[in-house]
Coordinates of C-alpha atoms and ligand atoms in Angstrom, one line a residue:
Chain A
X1 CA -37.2 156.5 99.3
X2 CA -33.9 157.2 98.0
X3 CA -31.0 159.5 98.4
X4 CA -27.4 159.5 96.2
X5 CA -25.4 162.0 97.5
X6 CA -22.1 162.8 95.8
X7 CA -21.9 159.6 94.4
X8 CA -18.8 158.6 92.2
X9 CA -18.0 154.7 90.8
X10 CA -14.3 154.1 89.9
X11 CA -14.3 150.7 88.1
X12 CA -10.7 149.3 88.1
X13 CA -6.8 149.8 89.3
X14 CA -4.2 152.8 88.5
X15 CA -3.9 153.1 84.8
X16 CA -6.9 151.4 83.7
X17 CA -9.0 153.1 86.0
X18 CA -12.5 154.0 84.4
X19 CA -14.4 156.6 85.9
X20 CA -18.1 155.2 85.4
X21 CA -20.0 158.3 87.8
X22 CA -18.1 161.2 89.4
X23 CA -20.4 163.1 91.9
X24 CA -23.8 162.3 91.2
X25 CA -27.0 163.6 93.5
X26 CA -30.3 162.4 93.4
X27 CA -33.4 162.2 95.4
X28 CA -36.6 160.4 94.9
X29 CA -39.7 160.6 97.0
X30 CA -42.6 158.1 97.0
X31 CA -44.5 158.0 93.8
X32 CA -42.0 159.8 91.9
X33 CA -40.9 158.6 88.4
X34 CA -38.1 159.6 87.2
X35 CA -36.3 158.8 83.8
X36 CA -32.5 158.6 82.9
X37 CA -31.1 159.0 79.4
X38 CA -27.6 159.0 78.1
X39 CA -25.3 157.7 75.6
X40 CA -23.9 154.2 75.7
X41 CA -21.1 154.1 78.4
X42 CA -22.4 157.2 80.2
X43 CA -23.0 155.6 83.9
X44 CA -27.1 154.8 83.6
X45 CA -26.4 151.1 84.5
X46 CA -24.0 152.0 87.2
X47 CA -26.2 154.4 88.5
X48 CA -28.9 151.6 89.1
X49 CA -26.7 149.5 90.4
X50 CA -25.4 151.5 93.0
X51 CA -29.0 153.0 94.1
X52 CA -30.2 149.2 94.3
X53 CA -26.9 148.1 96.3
X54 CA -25.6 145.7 93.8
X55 CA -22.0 147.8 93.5
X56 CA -20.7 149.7 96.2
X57 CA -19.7 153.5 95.3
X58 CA -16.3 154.3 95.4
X59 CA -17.5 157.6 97.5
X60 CA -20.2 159.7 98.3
X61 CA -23.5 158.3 100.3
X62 CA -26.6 155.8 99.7
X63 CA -29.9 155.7 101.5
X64 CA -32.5 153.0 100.4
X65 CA -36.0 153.6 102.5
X66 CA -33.8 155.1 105.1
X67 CA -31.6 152.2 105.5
X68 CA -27.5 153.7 104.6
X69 CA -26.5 151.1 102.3
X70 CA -22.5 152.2 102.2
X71 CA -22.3 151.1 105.6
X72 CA -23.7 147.1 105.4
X73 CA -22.6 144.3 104.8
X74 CA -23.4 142.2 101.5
X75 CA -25.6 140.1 103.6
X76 CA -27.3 142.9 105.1
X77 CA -28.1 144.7 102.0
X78 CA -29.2 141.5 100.3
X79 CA -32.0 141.3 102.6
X80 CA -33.1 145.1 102.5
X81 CA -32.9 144.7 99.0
X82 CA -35.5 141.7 99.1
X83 CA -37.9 143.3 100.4
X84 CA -37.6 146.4 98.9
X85 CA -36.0 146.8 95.5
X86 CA -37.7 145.5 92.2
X87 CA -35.1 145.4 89.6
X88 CA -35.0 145.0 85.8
X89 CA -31.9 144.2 84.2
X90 CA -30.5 145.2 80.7
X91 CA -28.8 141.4 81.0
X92 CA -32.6 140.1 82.0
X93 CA -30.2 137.6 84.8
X94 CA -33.2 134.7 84.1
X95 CA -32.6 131.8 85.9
X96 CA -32.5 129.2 82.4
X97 CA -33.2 125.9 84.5
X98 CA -36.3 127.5 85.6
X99 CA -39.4 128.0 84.1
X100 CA -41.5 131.4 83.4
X101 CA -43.3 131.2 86.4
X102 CA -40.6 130.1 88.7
X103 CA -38.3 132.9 87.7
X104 CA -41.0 135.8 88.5
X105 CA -42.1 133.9 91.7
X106 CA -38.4 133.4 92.7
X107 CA -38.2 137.3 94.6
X108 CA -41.5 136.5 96.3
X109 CA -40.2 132.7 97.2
X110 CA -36.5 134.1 98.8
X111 CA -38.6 136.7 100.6
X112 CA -40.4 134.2 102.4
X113 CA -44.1 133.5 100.5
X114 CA -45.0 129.7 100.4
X115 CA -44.8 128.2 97.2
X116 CA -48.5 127.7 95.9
X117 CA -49.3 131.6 96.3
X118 CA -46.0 132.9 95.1
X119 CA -46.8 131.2 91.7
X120 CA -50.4 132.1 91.5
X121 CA -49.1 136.0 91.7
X122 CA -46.5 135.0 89.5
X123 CA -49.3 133.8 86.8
X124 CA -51.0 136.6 87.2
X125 CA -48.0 138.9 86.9
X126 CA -46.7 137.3 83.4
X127 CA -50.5 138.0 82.5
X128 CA -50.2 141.6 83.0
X129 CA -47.6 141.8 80.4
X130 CA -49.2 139.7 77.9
X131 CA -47.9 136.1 78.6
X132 CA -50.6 134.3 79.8
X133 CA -50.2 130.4 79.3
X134 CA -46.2 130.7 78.8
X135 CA -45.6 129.7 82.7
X136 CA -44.5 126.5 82.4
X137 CA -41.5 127.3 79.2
X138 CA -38.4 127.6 80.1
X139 CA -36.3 131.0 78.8
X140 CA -34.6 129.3 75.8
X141 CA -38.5 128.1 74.3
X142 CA -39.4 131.5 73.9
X143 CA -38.3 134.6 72.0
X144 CA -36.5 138.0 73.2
X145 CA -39.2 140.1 73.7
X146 CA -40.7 137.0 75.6
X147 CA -37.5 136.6 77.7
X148 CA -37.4 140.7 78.7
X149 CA -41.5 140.5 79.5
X150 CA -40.6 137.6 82.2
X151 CA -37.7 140.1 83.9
X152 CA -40.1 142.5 83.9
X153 CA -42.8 141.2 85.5
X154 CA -40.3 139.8 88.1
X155 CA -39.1 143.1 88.8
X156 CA -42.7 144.8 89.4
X157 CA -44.2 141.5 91.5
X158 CA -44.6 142.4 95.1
X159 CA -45.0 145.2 97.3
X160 CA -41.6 147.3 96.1
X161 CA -41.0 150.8 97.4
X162 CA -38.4 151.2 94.9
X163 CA -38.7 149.5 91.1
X164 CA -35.6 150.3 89.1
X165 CA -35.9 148.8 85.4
X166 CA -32.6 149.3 82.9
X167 CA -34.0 149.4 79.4
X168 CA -36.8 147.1 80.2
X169 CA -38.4 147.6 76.8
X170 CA -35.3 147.6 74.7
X171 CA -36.2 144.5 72.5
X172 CA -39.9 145.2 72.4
X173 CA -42.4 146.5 69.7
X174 CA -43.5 150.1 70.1
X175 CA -47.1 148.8 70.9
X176 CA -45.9 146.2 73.6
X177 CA -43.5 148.7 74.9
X178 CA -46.4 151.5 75.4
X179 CA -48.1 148.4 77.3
X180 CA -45.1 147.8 79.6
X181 CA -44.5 151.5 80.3
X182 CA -48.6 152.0 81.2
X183 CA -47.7 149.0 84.0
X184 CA -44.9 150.4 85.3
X185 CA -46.7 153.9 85.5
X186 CA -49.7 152.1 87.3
X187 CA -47.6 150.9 89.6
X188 CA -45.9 154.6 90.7
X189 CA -49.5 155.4 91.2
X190 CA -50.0 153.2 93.4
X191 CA -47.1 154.6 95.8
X192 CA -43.7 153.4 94.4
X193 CA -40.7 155.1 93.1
X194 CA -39.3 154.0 90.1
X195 CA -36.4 155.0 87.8
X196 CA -36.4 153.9 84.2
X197 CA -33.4 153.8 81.9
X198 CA -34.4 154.6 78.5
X199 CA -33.3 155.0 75.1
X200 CA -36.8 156.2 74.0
X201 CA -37.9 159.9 74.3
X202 CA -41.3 159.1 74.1
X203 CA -40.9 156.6 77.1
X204 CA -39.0 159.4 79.2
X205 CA -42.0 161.6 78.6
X206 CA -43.7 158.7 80.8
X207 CA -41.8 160.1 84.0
X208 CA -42.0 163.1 85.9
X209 CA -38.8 164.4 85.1
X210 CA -35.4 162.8 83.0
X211 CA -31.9 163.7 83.8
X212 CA -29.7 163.2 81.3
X213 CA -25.9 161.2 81.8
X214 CA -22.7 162.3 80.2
X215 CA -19.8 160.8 81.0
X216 CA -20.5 159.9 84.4
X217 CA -21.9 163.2 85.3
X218 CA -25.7 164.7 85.4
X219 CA -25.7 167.5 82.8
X220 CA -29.6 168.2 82.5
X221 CA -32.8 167.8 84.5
X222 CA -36.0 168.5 83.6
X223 CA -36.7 169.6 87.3
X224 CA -40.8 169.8 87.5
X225 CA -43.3 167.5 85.7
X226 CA -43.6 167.2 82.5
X227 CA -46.3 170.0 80.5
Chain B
X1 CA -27.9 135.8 47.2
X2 CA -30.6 134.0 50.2
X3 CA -34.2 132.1 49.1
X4 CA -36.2 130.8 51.7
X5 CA -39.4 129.1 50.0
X6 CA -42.3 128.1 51.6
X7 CA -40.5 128.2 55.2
X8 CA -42.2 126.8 58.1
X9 CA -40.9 125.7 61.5
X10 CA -42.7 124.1 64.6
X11 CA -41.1 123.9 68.2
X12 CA -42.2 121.1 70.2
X13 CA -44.1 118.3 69.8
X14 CA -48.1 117.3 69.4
X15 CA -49.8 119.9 71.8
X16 CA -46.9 121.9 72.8
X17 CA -46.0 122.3 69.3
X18 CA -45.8 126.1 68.2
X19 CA -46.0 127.6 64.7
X20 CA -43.5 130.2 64.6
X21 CA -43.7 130.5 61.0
X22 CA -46.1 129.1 58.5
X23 CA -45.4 129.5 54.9
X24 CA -42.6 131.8 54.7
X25 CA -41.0 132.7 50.9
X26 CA -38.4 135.8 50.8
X27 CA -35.3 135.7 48.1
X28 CA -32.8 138.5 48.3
X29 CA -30.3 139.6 45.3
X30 CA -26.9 140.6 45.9
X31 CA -26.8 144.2 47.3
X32 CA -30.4 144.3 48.5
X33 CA -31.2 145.7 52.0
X34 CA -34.4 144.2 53.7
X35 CA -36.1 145.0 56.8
X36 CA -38.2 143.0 58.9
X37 CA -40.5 144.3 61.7
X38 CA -43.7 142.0 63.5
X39 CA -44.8 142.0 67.1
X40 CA -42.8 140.2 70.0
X41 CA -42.7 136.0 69.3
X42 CA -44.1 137.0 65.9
X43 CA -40.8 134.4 63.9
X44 CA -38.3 136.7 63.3
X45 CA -35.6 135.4 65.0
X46 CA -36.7 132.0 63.3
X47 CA -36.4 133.8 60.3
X48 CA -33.3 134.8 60.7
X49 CA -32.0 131.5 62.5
X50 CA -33.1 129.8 59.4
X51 CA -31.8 131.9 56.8
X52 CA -28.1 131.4 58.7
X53 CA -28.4 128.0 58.8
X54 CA -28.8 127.8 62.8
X55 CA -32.1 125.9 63.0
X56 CA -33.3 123.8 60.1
X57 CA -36.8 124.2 58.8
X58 CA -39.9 121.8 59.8
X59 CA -40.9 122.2 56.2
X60 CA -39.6 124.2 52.8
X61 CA -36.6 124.9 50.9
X62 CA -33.5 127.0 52.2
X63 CA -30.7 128.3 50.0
X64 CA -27.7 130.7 50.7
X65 CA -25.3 132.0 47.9
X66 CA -26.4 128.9 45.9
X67 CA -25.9 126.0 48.5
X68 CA -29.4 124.1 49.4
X69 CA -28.5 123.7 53.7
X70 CA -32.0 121.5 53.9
X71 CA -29.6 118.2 52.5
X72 CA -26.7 119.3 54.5
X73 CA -25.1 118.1 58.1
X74 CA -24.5 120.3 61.0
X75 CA -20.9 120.4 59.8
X76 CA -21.2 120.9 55.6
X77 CA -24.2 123.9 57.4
X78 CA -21.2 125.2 59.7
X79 CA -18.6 126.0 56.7
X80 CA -20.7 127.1 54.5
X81 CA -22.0 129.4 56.8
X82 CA -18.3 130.6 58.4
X83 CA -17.4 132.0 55.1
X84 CA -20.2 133.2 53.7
X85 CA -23.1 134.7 56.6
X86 CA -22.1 137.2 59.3
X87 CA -24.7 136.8 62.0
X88 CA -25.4 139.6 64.8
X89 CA -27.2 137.4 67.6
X90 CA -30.5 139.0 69.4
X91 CA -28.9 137.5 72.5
X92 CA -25.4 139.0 71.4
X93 CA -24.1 135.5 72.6
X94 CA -20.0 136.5 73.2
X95 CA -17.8 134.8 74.7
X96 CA -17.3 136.1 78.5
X97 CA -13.8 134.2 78.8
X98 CA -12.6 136.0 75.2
X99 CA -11.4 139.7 75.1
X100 CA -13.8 142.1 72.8
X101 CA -10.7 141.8 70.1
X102 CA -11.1 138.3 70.6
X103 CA -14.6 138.2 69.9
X104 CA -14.6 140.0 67.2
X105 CA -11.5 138.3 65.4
X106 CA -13.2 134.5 66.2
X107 CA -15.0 134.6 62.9
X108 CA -11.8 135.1 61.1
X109 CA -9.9 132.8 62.7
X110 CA -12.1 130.5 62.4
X111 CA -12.0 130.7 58.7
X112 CA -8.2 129.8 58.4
X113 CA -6.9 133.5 58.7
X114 CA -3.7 134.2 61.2
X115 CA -3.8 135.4 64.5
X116 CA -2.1 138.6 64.2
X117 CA -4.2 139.9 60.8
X118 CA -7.3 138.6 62.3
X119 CA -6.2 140.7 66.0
X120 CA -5.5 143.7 63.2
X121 CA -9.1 143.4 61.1
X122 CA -10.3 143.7 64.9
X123 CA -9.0 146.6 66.1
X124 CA -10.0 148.3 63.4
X125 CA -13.9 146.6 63.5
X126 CA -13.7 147.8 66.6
X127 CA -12.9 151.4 65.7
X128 CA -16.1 151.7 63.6
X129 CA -18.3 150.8 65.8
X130 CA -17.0 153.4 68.1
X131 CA -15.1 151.1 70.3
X132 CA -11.6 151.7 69.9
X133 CA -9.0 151.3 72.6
X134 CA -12.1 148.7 74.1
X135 CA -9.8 145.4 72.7
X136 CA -8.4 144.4 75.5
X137 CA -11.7 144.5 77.6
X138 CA -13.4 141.5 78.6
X139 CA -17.7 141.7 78.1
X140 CA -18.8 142.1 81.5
X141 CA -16.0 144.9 82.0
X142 CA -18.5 146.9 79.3
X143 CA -21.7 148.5 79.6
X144 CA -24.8 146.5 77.7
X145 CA -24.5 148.8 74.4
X146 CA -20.8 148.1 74.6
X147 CA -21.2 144.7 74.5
X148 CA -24.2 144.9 71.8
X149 CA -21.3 146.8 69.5
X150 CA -19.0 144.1 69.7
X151 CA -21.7 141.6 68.5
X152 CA -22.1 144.0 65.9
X153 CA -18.5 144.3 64.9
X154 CA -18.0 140.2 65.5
X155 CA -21.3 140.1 62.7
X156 CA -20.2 142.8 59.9
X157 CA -16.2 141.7 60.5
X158 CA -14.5 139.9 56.7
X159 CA -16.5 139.4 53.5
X160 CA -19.7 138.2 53.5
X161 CA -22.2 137.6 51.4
X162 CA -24.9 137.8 53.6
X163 CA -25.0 139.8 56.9
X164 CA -28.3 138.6 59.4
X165 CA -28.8 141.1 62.3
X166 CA -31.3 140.6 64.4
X167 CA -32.5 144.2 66.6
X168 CA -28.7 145.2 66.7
X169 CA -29.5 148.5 68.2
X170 CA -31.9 147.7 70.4
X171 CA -29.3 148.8 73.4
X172 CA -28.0 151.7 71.7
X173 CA -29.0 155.7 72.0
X174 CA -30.1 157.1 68.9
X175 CA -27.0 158.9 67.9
X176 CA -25.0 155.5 68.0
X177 CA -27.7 153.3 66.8
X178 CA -28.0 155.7 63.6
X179 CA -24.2 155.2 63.1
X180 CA -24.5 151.6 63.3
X181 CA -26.8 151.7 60.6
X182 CA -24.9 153.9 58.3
X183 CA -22.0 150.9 58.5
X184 CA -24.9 148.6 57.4
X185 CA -25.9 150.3 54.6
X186 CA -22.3 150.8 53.1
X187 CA -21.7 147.0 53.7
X188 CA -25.1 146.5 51.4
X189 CA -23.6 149.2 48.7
X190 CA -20.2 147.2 48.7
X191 CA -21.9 144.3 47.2
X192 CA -23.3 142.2 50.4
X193 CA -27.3 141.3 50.9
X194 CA -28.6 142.1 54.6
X195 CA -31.5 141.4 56.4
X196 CA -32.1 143.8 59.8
X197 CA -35.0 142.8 62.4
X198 CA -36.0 146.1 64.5
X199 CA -38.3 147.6 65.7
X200 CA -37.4 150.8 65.2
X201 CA -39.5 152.5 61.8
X202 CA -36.8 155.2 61.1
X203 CA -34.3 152.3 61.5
X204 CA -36.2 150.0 58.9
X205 CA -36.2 153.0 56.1
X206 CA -32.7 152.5 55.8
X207 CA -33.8 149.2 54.0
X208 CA -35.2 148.9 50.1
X209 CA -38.0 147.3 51.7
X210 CA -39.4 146.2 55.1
X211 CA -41.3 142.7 55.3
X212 CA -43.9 142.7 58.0
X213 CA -44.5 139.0 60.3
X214 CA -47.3 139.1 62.5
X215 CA -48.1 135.0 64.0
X216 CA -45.5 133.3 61.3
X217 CA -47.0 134.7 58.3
X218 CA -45.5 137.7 55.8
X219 CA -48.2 140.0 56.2
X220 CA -47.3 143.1 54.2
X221 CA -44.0 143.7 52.5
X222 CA -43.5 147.3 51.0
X223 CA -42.2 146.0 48.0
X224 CA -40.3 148.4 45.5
X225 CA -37.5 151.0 47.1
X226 CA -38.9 153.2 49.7
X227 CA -39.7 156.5 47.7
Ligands
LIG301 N1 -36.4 127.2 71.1 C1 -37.7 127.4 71.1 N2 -38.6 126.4 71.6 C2 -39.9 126.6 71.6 N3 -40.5 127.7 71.1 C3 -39.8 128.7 70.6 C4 -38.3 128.6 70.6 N4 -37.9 129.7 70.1 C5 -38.9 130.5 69.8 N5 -40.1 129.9 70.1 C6 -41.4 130.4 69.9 O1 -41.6 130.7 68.6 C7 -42.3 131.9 68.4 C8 -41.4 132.9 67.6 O2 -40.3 133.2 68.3 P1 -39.2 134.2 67.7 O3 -38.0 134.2 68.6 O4 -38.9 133.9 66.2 O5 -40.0 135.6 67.8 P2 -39.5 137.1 67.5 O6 -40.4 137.6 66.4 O7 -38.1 137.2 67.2 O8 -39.9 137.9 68.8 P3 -39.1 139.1 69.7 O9 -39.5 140.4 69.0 O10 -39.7 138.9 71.1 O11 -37.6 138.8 69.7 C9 -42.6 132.5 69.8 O12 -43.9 132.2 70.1 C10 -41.7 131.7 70.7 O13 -42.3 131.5 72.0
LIG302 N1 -17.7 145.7 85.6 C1 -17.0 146.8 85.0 N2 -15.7 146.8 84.9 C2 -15.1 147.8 84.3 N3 -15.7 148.8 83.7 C3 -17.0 148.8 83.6 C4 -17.8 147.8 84.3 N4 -19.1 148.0 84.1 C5 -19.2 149.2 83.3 N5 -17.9 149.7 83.1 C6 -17.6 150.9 82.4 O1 -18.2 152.0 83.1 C7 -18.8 152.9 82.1 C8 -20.3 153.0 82.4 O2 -20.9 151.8 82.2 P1 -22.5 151.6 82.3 O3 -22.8 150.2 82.2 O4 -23.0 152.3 83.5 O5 -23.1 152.4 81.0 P2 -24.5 152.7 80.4 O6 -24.8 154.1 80.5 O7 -25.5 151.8 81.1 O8 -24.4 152.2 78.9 P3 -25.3 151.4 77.9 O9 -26.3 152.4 77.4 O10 -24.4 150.9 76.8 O11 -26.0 150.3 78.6 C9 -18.5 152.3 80.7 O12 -17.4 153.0 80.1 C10 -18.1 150.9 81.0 O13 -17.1 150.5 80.1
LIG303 MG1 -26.6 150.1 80.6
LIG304 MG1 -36.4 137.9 68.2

């Protein structure tokens, strides 16, 4: 489902160049989870954004479902990305002048869907993480952990081959975290691939395997499942 | 230092309306360290939001380092609060078009103090929370616990009486977020009262006591120094 070969991010010009990845590999296969940790700065964030085409790599190659992403044009990978990539992000990106509902229907809506069943799968999305009736409130009526649940169920709605979430449960309670991470793991089980950024080592221990970030570079792996 | 007294606060009107808290009373002395912990849209950020002054009550009485901000107007609210509360925002709220010096040194600035002591204090705010050399980077040129540290600096940065953070680590690894809350603490033990929201437990036992919300109401509160 995806493939990062020698993959190396350069952010910047000359002297202020900062090297966010140098050289990283990794492979996922259908319903494989895997977990990345690493200190602040280290590349996780980059790393999900290259492996869902939002940044370009400065070298090395991307495959997405067998599409090369290096290769496309903004355009093109917009579309592939549509239809395939779920993504969480650590900035949550809600849309503030629309409401709950419309900001977890809104992947389903660009992808095509008609209106009326593209909300009804976003109601029953912002149900599965524990906001039933908040549909109709827009972002700023509701509180953090509120706001991250509405990115999160826009991220998992839909038939994704690929769900990459970047600290999805970073301003959540340990109980509604566990509740978030059970979801995500229901939803690998049902086929997916899907690579969590974590801070949590007891979140990590959801996934198959973790590798671990340091400056840019992978310096661990777990390799096999988890005991 | 900070007495809240039978605190409530409703959003919206008649059948929207929403009780975030109901009957809130917490006072904290000079030098005391107090945690707060509840489930996700439980009123802590209303707490907080209330104790700095951001959002005024629906009911009960509010005081900060002996000022009553119930009587006052947005702008009597505003100066009081510049010189006296350091705030570090859930929704880290920089400013994209300021550097992360910039950011930081706004408080300071904004309290009469010169540019180029202000830049100065900064840099070296900066340097604590890990960041240094970061100054002349704009926010979205940082990585998400980047940009969480300079909220953090921006919010412990010039003498205040009372520092409000609400889940300041909730981006940050555990190495750095135990850091963080070292710099906390020895801003309590120089004389300052805080309030931290997390939801971290080992984070809240850096507190003298952790207050509990669950639905707007104060629960459980552990009371007397942690043993
Ligand atoms: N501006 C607003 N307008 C309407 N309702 C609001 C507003 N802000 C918060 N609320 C509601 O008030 C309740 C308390 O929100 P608050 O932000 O204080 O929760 P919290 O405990 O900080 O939660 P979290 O852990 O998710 O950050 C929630 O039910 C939320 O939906
Ligand atoms: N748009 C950008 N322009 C310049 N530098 C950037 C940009 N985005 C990230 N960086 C830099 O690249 C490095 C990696 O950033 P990245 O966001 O991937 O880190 P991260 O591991 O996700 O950190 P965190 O845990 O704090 O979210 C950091 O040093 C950061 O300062
Ligand atoms: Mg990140
Ligand atoms: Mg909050």
């Amino acid at each position: 489902v995806l493939e990062l070969r020698d993959v190396s991010k350069v952010y910047g010009e000359s002297t202020l160049a900062v090297q966010a990845l140098r050289g990283v590999s990794l492979t996922l296969q259908q319903g494989e989870f895997v977990a990345v940790m690493g200190p602040s700065g280290s590349g996780k964030s980059t790393l999900l954004q290259i492996a869902g085409g939002m940044e370009q790599p400065s070298a090395g190659a991307v495959s997405v479902a067998g599409h090369d992403l290096v290769g496309q044009t903004p355009a093109e990978r917009a579309a592939a990305r549509l239809s395939t990539v779920g993504f969480v992000f650590q900035s949550l990106n809600l849309v503030s002048s629309l409401t709950a509902a419309e900001n977890v229907a809104l992947p389903l809506e660009l992808n095509g869907m008609a209106s009326r069943p593209a909300r009804a799968a976003a109601a029953s999305a912002l149900a599965e993480v524990g906001l039933e009736g908040c549909g109709d409130k827009f972002p700023d009526e509701l509180s953090g952990g509120q706001q991250q649940r509405i990115a999160i169920a826009r991220g998992l709605i839909g038939e994704r081959s690929l769900i990459l979430a970047d600290e999805p449960t970073g301003a959540l309670d340990s109980v509604t975290g566990e509740a978030i991470l059970r979801l995500l793991r229901a939803k690998v089980d049902a086929g997916c691939a899907a690579i969590l950024v974590t801070h949590e080592a007891r979140h990590a221990a959801w996934a198959d395997r973790t590798v671990f970030l340091r400056d840019g570079l992978i310096v661990d792996d777990t390799g096999g499942p988890q005991d």
